[in-house]
Amino acid sequence: QVQLVESGGGLVQAGGSLRLSCAASGRTFSNYAMGWFRQAPGKEREFVASISWTGGRTGYAESVKGRFTISRDNAKNTVYLQMNSLKFEDTAVYYCAASEMAYSGFWAHYRYWGQGTQVTVSS
């Protein structure tokens, strides 16, 4: 089992920045690819960003490329999502997830999920 706890969400004005963190506990963190997903009201959960076991490979949704950066610190069992130039349409609950694959951008490959953290961007 892997337990994931997100933090760092909140209310921010359009154009602002937030940094989300996801602390993992349980099994060896470095054995899991990590991903961020989000779900806005009335919409399906969507992929945001993912990072491989070692951090050597990352991927992003087109809608966040150039604005969001995913990173991980395996010594701290934590994955981060730096979000810059936030837009109203980034408003959603953001979820951290862990996959036993080396890398994946597909939500179905992620076995463990956090409870989510709300990000609200005011226009």
PDB file of N, CA, C and O in Angstrom, residues 38 46-49 59-68 87 90:
ATOM      1  N   ARG A  38      -6.484  16.054 -12.522  1.00  0.00           N
ATOM      2  CA  ARG A  38      -7.404  17.035 -11.966  1.00  0.00           C
ATOM      3  C   ARG A  38      -8.817  16.765 -12.454  1.00  0.00           C
ATOM      4  O   ARG A  38      -9.020  16.148 -13.500  1.00  0.00           O
ATOM      5  N   GLU A  46      -8.862  14.359 -15.593  1.00  0.00           N
ATOM      6  CA  GLU A  46      -7.945  14.457 -16.720  1.00  0.00           C
ATOM      7  C   GLU A  46      -6.500  14.469 -16.264  1.00  0.00           C
ATOM      8  O   GLU A  46      -6.176  14.916 -15.163  1.00  0.00           O
ATOM      9  N   PHE A  47      -5.651  13.983 -17.121  1.00  0.00           N
ATOM     10  CA  PHE A  47      -4.211  13.948 -16.889  1.00  0.00           C
ATOM     11  C   PHE A  47      -3.646  15.358 -16.901  1.00  0.00           C
ATOM     12  O   PHE A  47      -4.015  16.185 -17.740  1.00  0.00           O
ATOM     13  N   VAL A  48      -2.733  15.629 -15.979  1.00  0.00           N
ATOM     14  CA  VAL A  48      -2.042  16.920 -15.935  1.00  0.00           C
ATOM     15  C   VAL A  48      -0.549  16.741 -16.221  1.00  0.00           C
ATOM     16  O   VAL A  48      -0.002  17.356 -17.127  1.00  0.00           O
ATOM     17  N   ALA A  49       0.106  15.894 -15.433  1.00  0.00           N
ATOM     18  CA  ALA A  49       1.549  15.704 -15.590  1.00  0.00           C
ATOM     19  C   ALA A  49       1.966  14.389 -14.948  1.00  0.00           C
ATOM     20  O   ALA A  49       1.293  13.892 -14.042  1.00  0.00           O
ATOM     21  N   GLY A  59       6.047  14.233 -18.490  1.00  0.00           N
ATOM     22  CA  GLY A  59       5.068  14.466 -19.539  1.00  0.00           C
ATOM     23  C   GLY A  59       3.987  15.402 -19.047  1.00  0.00           C
ATOM     24  O   GLY A  59       3.707  15.454 -17.828  1.00  0.00           O
ATOM     25  N   TYR A  60       3.385  16.143 -19.963  1.00  0.00           N
ATOM     26  CA  TYR A  60       2.399  17.139 -19.596  1.00  0.00           C
ATOM     27  C   TYR A  60       1.227  17.138 -20.560  1.00  0.00           C
ATOM     28  O   TYR A  60       1.381  16.850 -21.752  1.00  0.00           O
ATOM     29  N   ALA A  61       0.085  17.499 -20.044  1.00  0.00           N
ATOM     30  CA  ALA A  61      -1.054  17.763 -20.913  1.00  0.00           C
ATOM     31  C   ALA A  61      -0.751  19.022 -21.710  1.00  0.00           C
ATOM     32  O   ALA A  61      -0.058  19.926 -21.230  1.00  0.00           O
ATOM     33  N   GLU A  62      -1.280  19.070 -22.922  1.00  0.00           N
ATOM     34  CA  GLU A  62      -1.029  20.240 -23.778  1.00  0.00           C
ATOM     35  C   GLU A  62      -1.492  21.530 -23.111  1.00  0.00           C
ATOM     36  O   GLU A  62      -0.860  22.575 -23.273  1.00  0.00           O
ATOM     37  N   SER A  63      -2.551  21.433 -22.349  1.00  0.00           N
ATOM     38  CA  SER A  63      -3.141  22.635 -21.745  1.00  0.00           C
ATOM     39  C   SER A  63      -2.265  23.262 -20.667  1.00  0.00           C
ATOM     40  O   SER A  63      -2.474  24.419 -20.298  1.00  0.00           O
ATOM     41  N   VAL A  64      -1.276  22.506 -20.159  1.00  0.00           N
ATOM     42  CA  VAL A  64      -0.432  23.043 -19.077  1.00  0.00           C
ATOM     43  C   VAL A  64       1.034  23.147 -19.466  1.00  0.00           C
ATOM     44  O   VAL A  64       1.844  23.657 -18.683  1.00  0.00           O
ATOM     45  N   LYS A  65       1.388  22.672 -20.647  1.00  0.00           N
ATOM     46  CA  LYS A  65       2.786  22.732 -21.080  1.00  0.00           C
ATOM     47  C   LYS A  65       3.309  24.153 -21.052  1.00  0.00           C
ATOM     48  O   LYS A  65       2.644  25.083 -21.511  1.00  0.00           O
ATOM     49  N   GLY A  66       4.501  24.308 -20.504  1.00  0.00           N
ATOM     50  CA  GLY A  66       5.124  25.620 -20.420  1.00  0.00           C
ATOM     51  C   GLY A  66       4.702  26.422 -19.193  1.00  0.00           C
ATOM     52  O   GLY A  66       5.304  27.452 -18.895  1.00  0.00           O
ATOM     53  N   ARG A  67       3.676  25.935 -18.495  1.00  0.00           N
ATOM     54  CA  ARG A  67       3.209  26.658 -17.302  1.00  0.00           C
ATOM     55  C   ARG A  67       3.403  25.831 -16.034  1.00  0.00           C
ATOM     56  O   ARG A  67       3.673  26.387 -14.968  1.00  0.00           O
ATOM     57  N   PHE A  68       3.262  24.519 -16.139  1.00  0.00           N
ATOM     58  CA  PHE A  68       3.368  23.630 -14.975  1.00  0.00           C
ATOM     59  C   PHE A  68       4.657  22.825 -15.062  1.00  0.00           C
ATOM     60  O   PHE A  68       5.102  22.464 -16.154  1.00  0.00           O
ATOM     61  N   LYS A  87      -4.693  29.917 -14.887  1.00  0.00           N
ATOM     62  CA  LYS A  87      -5.852  30.412 -15.603  1.00  0.00           C
ATOM     63  C   LYS A  87      -7.125  29.949 -14.884  1.00  0.00           C
ATOM     64  O   LYS A  87      -7.116  28.959 -14.148  1.00  0.00           O
ATOM     65  N   ASP A  90      -7.962  26.349 -14.948  1.00  0.00           N
ATOM     66  CA  ASP A  90      -7.172  25.404 -14.148  1.00  0.00           C
ATOM     67  C   ASP A  90      -7.881  25.060 -12.841  1.00  0.00           C
ATOM     68  O   ASP A  90      -7.408  24.190 -12.095  1.00  0.00           O
TER      69      ASP A  90
END
